[in-house]
XYZ file of C-alpha atoms in Angstrom:
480
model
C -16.329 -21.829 -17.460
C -16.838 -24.595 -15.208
C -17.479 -24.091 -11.566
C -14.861 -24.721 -9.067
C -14.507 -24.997 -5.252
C -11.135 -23.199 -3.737
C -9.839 -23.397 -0.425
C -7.672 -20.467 0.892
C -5.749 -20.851 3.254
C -4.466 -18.008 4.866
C -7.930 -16.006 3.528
C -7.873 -13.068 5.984
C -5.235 -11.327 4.288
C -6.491 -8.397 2.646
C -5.605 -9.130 -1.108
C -6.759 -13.515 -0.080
C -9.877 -11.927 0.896
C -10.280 -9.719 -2.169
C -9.743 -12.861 -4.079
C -12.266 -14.398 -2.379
C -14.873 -12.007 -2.812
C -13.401 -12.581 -6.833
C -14.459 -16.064 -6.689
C -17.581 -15.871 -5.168
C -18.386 -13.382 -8.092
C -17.454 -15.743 -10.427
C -19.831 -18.404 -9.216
C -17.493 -20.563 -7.499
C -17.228 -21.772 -4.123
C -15.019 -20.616 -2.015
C -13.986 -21.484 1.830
C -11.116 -20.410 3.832
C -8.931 -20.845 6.850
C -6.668 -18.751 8.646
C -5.057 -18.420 12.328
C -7.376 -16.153 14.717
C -10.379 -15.072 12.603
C -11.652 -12.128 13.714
C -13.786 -9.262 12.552
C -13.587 -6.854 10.356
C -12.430 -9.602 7.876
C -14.695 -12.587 9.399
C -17.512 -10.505 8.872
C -16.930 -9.389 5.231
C -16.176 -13.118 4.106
C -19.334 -14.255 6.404
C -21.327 -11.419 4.615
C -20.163 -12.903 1.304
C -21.310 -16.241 2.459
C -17.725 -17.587 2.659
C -17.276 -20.381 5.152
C -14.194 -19.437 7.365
C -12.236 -22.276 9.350
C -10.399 -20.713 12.570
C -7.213 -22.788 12.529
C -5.470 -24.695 10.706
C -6.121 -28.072 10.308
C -5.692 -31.263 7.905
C -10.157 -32.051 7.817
C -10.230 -28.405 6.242
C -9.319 -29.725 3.187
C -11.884 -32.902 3.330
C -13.635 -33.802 1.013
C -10.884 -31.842 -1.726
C -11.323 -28.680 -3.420
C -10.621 -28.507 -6.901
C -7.695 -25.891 -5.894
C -5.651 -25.146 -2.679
C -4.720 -21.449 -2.844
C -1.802 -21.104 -0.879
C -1.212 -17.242 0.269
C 2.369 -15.895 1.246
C 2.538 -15.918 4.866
C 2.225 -19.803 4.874
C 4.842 -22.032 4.715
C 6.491 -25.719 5.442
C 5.081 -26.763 8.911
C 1.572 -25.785 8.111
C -1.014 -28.358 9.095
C -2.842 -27.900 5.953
C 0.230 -27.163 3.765
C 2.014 -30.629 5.067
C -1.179 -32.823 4.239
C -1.932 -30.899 0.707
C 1.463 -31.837 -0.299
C 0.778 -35.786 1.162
C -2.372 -35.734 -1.092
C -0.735 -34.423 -3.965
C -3.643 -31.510 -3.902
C -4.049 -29.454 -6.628
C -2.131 -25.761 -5.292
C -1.619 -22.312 -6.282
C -0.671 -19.157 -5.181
C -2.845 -16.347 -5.187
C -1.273 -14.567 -8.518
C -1.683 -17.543 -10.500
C -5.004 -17.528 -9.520
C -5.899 -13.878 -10.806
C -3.962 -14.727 -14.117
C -5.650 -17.390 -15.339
C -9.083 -16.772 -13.441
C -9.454 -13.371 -14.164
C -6.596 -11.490 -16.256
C -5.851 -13.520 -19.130
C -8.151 -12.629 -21.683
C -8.443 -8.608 -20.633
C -6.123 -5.505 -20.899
C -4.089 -5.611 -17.651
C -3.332 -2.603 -16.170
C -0.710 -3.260 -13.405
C 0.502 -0.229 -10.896
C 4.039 -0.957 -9.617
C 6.867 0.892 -7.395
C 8.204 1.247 -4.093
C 5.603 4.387 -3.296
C 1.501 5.028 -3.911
C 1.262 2.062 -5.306
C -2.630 1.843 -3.774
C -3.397 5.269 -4.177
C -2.512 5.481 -7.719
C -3.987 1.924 -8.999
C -7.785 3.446 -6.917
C -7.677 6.822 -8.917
C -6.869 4.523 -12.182
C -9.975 1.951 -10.896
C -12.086 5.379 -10.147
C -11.182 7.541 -13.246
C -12.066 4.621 -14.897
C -15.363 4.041 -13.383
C -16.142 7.929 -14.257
C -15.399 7.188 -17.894
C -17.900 4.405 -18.125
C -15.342 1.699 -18.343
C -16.454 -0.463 -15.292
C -12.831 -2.274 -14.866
C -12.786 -5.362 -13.088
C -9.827 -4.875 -10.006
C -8.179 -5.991 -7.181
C -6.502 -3.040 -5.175
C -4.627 -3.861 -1.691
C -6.586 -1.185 0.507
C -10.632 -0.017 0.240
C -11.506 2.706 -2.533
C -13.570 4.935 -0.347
C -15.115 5.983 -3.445
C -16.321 2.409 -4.509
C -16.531 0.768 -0.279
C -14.500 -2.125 -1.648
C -11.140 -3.940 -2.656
C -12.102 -6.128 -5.623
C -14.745 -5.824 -8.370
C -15.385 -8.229 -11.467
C -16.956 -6.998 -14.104
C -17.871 -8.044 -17.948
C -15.076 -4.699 -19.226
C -12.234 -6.133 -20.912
C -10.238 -4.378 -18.693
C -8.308 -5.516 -15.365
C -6.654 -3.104 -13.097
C -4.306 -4.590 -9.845
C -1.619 -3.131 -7.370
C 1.371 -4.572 -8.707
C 3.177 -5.981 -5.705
C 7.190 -6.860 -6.096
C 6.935 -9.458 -2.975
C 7.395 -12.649 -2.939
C 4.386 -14.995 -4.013
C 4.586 -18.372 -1.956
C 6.823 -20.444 -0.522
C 6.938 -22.584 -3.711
C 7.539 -19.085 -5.958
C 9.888 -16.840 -4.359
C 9.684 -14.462 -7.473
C 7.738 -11.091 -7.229
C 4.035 -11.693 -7.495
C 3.663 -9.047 -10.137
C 5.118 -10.963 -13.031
C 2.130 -12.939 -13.326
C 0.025 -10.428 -14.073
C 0.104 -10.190 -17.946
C 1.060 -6.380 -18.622
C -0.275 -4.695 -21.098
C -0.239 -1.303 -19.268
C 2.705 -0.279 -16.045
C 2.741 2.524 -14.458
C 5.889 2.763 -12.342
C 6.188 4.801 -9.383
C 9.309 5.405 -7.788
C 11.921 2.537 -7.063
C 13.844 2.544 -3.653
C 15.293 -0.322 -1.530
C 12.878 -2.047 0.684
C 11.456 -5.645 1.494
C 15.025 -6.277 3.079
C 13.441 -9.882 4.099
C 13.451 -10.637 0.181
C 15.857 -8.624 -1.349
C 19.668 -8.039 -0.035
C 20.208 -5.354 -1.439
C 18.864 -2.626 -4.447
C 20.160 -4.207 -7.402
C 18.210 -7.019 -6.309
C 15.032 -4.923 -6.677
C 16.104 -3.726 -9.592
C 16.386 -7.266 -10.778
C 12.812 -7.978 -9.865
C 11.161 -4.733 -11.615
C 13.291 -5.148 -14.695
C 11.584 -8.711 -14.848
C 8.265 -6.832 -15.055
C 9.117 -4.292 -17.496
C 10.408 -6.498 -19.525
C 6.918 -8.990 -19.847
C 5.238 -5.916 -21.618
C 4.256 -6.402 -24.876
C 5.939 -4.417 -28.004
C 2.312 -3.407 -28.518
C 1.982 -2.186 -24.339
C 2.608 1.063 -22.719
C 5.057 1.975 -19.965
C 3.972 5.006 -18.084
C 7.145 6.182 -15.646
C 8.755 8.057 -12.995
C 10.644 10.540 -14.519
C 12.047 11.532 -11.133
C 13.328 8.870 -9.965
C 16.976 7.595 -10.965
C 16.249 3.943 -10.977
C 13.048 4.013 -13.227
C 14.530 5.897 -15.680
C 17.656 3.471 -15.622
C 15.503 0.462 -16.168
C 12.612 2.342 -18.710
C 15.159 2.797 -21.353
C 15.507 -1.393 -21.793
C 11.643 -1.591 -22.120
C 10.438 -3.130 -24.985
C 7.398 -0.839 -25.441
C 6.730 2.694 -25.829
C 7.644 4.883 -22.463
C 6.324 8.126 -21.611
C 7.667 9.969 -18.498
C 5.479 11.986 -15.861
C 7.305 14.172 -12.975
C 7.644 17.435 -11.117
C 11.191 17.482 -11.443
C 12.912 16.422 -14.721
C 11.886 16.610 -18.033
C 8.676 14.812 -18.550
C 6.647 13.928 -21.263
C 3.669 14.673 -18.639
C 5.004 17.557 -15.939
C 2.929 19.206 -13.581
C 3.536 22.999 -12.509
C 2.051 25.977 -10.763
C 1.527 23.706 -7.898
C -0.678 24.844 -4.952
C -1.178 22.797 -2.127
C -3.875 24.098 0.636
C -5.515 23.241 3.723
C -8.012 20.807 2.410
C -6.737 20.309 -1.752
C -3.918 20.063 -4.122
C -4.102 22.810 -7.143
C -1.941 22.094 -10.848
C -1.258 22.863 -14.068
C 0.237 19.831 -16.561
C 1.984 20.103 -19.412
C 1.663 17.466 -22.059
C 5.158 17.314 -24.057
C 5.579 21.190 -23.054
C 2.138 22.311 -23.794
C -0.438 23.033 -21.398
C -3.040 20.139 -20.993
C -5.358 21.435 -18.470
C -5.260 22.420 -14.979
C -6.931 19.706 -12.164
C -7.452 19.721 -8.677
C -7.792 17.111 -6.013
C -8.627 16.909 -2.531
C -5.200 14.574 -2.285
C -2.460 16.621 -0.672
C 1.205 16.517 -1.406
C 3.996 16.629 -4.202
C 4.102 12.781 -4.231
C 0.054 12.820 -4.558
C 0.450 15.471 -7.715
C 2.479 12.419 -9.284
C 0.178 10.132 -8.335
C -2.327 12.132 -10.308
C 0.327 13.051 -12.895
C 0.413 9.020 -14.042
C -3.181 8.900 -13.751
C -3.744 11.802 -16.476
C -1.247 9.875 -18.519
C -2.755 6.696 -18.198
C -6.602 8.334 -18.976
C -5.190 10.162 -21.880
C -3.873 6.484 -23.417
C -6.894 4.920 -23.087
C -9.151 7.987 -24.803
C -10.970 9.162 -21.344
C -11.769 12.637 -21.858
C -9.398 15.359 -19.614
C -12.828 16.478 -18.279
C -13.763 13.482 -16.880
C -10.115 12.883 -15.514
C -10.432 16.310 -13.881
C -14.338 15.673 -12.253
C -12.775 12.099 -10.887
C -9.666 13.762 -9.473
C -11.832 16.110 -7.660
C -13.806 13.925 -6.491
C -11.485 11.419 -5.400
C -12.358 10.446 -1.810
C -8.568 8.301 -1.152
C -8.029 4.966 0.517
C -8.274 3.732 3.935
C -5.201 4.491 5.968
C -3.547 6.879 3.601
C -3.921 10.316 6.022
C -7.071 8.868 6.968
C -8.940 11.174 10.117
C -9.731 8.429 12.200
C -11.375 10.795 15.098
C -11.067 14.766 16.659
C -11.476 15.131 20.185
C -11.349 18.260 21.573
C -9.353 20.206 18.190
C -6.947 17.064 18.587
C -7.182 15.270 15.120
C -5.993 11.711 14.775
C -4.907 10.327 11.498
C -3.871 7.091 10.258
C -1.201 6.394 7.915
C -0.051 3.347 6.335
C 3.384 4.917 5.692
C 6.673 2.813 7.017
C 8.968 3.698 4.491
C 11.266 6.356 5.285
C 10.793 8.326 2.168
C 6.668 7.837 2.943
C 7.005 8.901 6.392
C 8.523 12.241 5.026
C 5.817 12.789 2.307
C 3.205 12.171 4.733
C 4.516 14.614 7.907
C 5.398 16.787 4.490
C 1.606 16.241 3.304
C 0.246 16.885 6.608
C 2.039 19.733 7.357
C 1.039 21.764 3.965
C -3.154 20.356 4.943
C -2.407 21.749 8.807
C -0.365 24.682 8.979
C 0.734 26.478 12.171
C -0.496 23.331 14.026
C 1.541 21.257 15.771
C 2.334 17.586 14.195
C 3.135 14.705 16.777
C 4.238 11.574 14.657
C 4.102 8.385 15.875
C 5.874 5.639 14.222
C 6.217 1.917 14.658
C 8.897 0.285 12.811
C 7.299 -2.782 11.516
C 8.233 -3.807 8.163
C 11.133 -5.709 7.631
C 12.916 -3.147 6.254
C 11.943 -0.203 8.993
C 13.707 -3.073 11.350
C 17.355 -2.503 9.774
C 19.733 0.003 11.327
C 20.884 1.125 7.806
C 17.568 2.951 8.178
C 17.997 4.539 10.795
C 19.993 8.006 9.260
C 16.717 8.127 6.624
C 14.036 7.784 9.530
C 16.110 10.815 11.496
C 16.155 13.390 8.933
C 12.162 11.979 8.214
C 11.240 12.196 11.901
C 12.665 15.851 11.281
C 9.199 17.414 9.607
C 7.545 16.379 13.067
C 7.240 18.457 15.999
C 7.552 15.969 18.332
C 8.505 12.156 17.340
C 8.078 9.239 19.266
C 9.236 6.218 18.407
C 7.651 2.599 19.202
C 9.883 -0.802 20.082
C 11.010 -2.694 17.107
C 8.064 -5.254 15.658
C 9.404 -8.569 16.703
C 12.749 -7.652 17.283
C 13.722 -11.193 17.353
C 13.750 -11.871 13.758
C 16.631 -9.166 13.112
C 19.893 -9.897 14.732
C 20.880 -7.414 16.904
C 24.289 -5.876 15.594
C 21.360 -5.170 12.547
C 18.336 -3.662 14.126
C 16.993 -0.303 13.921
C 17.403 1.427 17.380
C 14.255 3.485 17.959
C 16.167 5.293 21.048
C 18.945 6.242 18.777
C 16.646 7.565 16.652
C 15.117 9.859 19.527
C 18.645 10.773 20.921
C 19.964 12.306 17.337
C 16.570 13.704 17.071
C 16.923 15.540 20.545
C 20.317 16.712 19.498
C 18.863 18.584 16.923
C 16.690 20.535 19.424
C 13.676 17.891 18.630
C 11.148 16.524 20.905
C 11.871 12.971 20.382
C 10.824 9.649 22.611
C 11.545 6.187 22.124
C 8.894 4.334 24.536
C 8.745 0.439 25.743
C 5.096 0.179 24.857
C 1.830 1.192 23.050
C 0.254 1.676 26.692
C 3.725 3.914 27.111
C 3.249 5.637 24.104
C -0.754 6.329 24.730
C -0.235 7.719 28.489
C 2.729 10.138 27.262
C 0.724 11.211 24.126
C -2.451 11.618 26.191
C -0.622 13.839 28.538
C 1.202 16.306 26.274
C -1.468 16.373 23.668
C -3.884 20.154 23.267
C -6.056 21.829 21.043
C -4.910 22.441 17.395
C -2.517 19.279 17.646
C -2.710 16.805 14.673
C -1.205 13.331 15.434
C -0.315 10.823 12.932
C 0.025 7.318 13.430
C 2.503 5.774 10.880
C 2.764 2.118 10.687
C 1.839 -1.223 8.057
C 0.519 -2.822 10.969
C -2.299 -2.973 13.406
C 0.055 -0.982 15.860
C -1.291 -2.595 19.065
C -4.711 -0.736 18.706
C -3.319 2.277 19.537
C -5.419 4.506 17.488
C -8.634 3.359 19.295
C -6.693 3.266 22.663
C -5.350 7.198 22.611
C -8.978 8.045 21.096
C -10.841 6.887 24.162
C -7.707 8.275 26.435
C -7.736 11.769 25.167
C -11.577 11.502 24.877
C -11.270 10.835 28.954
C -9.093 13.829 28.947
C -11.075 16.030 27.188
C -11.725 18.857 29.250
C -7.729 19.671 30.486
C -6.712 19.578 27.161
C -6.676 23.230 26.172
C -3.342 24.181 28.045
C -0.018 24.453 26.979
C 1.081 20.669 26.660
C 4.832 19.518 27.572
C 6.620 18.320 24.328
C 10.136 17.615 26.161
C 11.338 14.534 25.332
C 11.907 11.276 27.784
């Protein structure tokens, strides 16, 4: 294949940059620009030998690449956007990209759904890698197992995180129906991405559009659980097996047993016993996970003992219940969880990996959808699993109008009624000096957000690590 040069503009994204680091393994040259260019990201692409341009600007696209990759966050009113239009540049958007670049031609295995959509497609990439299978991928988050987002490879396979957003300003469809399907596995379906979709049918829409590329010859591997994925399963044009905890699945799992440090299960495979498989994962909604992976390894031949040695040894993804520091038996953990039915199975998870200690939860309501007050009665009874909940301002509260934004100290006053210890604070500095103050020994403290959240986890590290030595008392957990 001949040799190209791409620009990227807007490369600091996580899944741009994993492109990137795609190209570059395919020979080609690759630069990049973006607004603010700052490490970690500058110094992966600089490691990678990527030239990064801070800024955007019309002379970053002089002399002319052979393609203008246009990410998702750009749009009309770009400097570089407005002049690649005035040169009639060739442009894509990033999915194109990956389908003609680097899926067409393999077996695509895409992971799609509302929920675990990262988690699931890295225990695919990593049972995969056990089996001797070498997939080429691109997964948005790092597989602590592998140290990276992307790999390319000579397999004939392709794994990716099938994402249902939008994929540039010039293709408002979901990105995930360029992806060539040959393999789905579905996770659950609820509303969300209120900024693209009005309303659930409108999600529906969008998945149904994916299901409905797979070939006759493809597999669908589903949710049995969930309402919505079983609704829209039964129009696929493929074959459809079903994994679950709940209803009748072709793949079930039972005998659960979740402890302090792993998740313990038996499946059944059409009613029979298929093996029993552990993982350090903890959680119902990480048994599924698990439960689509088995289903997916047992399609493509992999052996249920090496499915069982990579689900033990299964090391997660960055900023799914990821310990992040312990100071003085406080333990701080990251999680990218915004959704309200995420922030449940996380305080859930974390409660089943830390019992008898007590769970502060900090959230930030950042995604578009967290922003919308028709959230607000799921984010009360999710807040619920915490001991104490505090609540950060609303992410640019600007963009939602008023009469339809989430109202974090609603949130806290419902919670308080129900004999909670519930905050809604002005600011992360807020939200560091109260945490700092009630936190002792034994506590665990999640941070929930999709975001950067301010830098509060490296801000209430160095805080509690200043406050080390009073914090073995009793705490105050009242709420402000």
């Amino acid at each position: 294949m001949v040799q190209k040069h791409y620009h990227l503009i807007g490369i600091c994204g996580t899944a741009m940059a994993g492109l990137a680091g795609l190209l570059k393994a395919a020979g080609d040259r690759v630069t990049g620009s973006d607004q603010d260019v700052y490490p970690p990201m500058s110094t992966f692409l600089s490691n990678l030998g990527i030239p990064v341009f801070n800024g955007y600007r019309e002379e970053n696209l002089q002399p002319h690449p052979d393609v203008v990759v246009v990410g998702n966050a750009l749009s009309r009113g770009n400097p570089e956007v407005e002049y690649m239009l005035d040169a009639k540049l060739y442009y894509q958007s990033l999915p194109e990209v990956l389908k003609e670049r680097f899926i067409r031609g393999r077996h695509s295995i895409v992971v799609a759904g509302t929920h675990g959509k990262t988690t699931t497609t890295s225990l695919a990439i990593w049972t995969m890698v056990q089996a001797g299978m070498n997939p080429s991928f691109l997964v948005g988050g790092i597989v602590e197992n592998l140290g990276t987002s992307y790999q390319l490879t000579d397999s004939g396979f392709f794994v990716i995180e099938g994402d249902e957003y939008d994929t540039a300003f010039f293709d408002k469809g979901p990105k995930f129906v360029h992806y060539l399907p040959d393999t789905v596995i579905l996770n659950s379906i609820e509303f969300d991405h209120a900024d693209i979709y009005p309303d659930l049918e409108a999600v529906k829409t969008a998945f149904h559009r994916l299901l409905n590329l797979i070939p006759r010859r493809g597999r669908l591997i589903a949710d049995g659980d969930s309402p919505v994925v079983r609704e829209l399963a039964i129009k696929a044009w493929c074959p459809v097996e079903f994994f679950g905890l709940e209803n009748d699945a072709d793949w079930k799992a039972v005998d659960i047993f979740i402890g302090q440090g792993h998740t313990e299960f038996r499946v059944l495979a059409r009613g029979e016993t298929y093996g029993r498989f552990q993982t350090p994962l903890v959680g119902r909604f990480n048994v599924k996970n698990c439960l689509a992976v088995i289903a997916l390894a047992a399609a493509l031949g992999i052996p249920k003992e090496t499915v069982a040695h990579a689900l033990r040894s299964f090391r997660s993804v960055k900023r799914r219940m990821e310990v992040r520091g312990e100071v003085n038996g406080i333990l701080l953990v990251d999680d990218f969880a915004h959704h309200p039915t995420a922030v449940r199975a996380t305080l859930e998870a974390l409660r089943a990996k830390y019992p008898g200690r007590r769970l502060i939860a900090l959230f930030e309501p950042r995604s578009r959808t967290s922003r919308l007050r028709l959230m607000e009665a799921p984010y009360i009874e999710a807040l619920q699993m915490a001991d104490v909940a505090v609540l950060a301002p609303v992410f640019k509260p600007d963009v939602v109008p008023e009469p339809d934004r989430l109202r974090p100290e609603a949130i806290a006053a419902a919670l308080q009624r129900q004999g909670k210890s519930a905050s809604a604070l002005d600011s992360v500095a807020a939200i560091v000096d109260y945490v700092a103050r009630i936190a002792r020994t034994g506590d665990v403290i999640v941070i929930m957000s999709n975001g950067g959240f301010g830098g509060i986890h490296e801000k209430l590290l160095a805080r509690l690590q200043q406050a080390a030595p009073s914090l073995t008392g009793d705490g105050v957990a009242g709420g402000i």
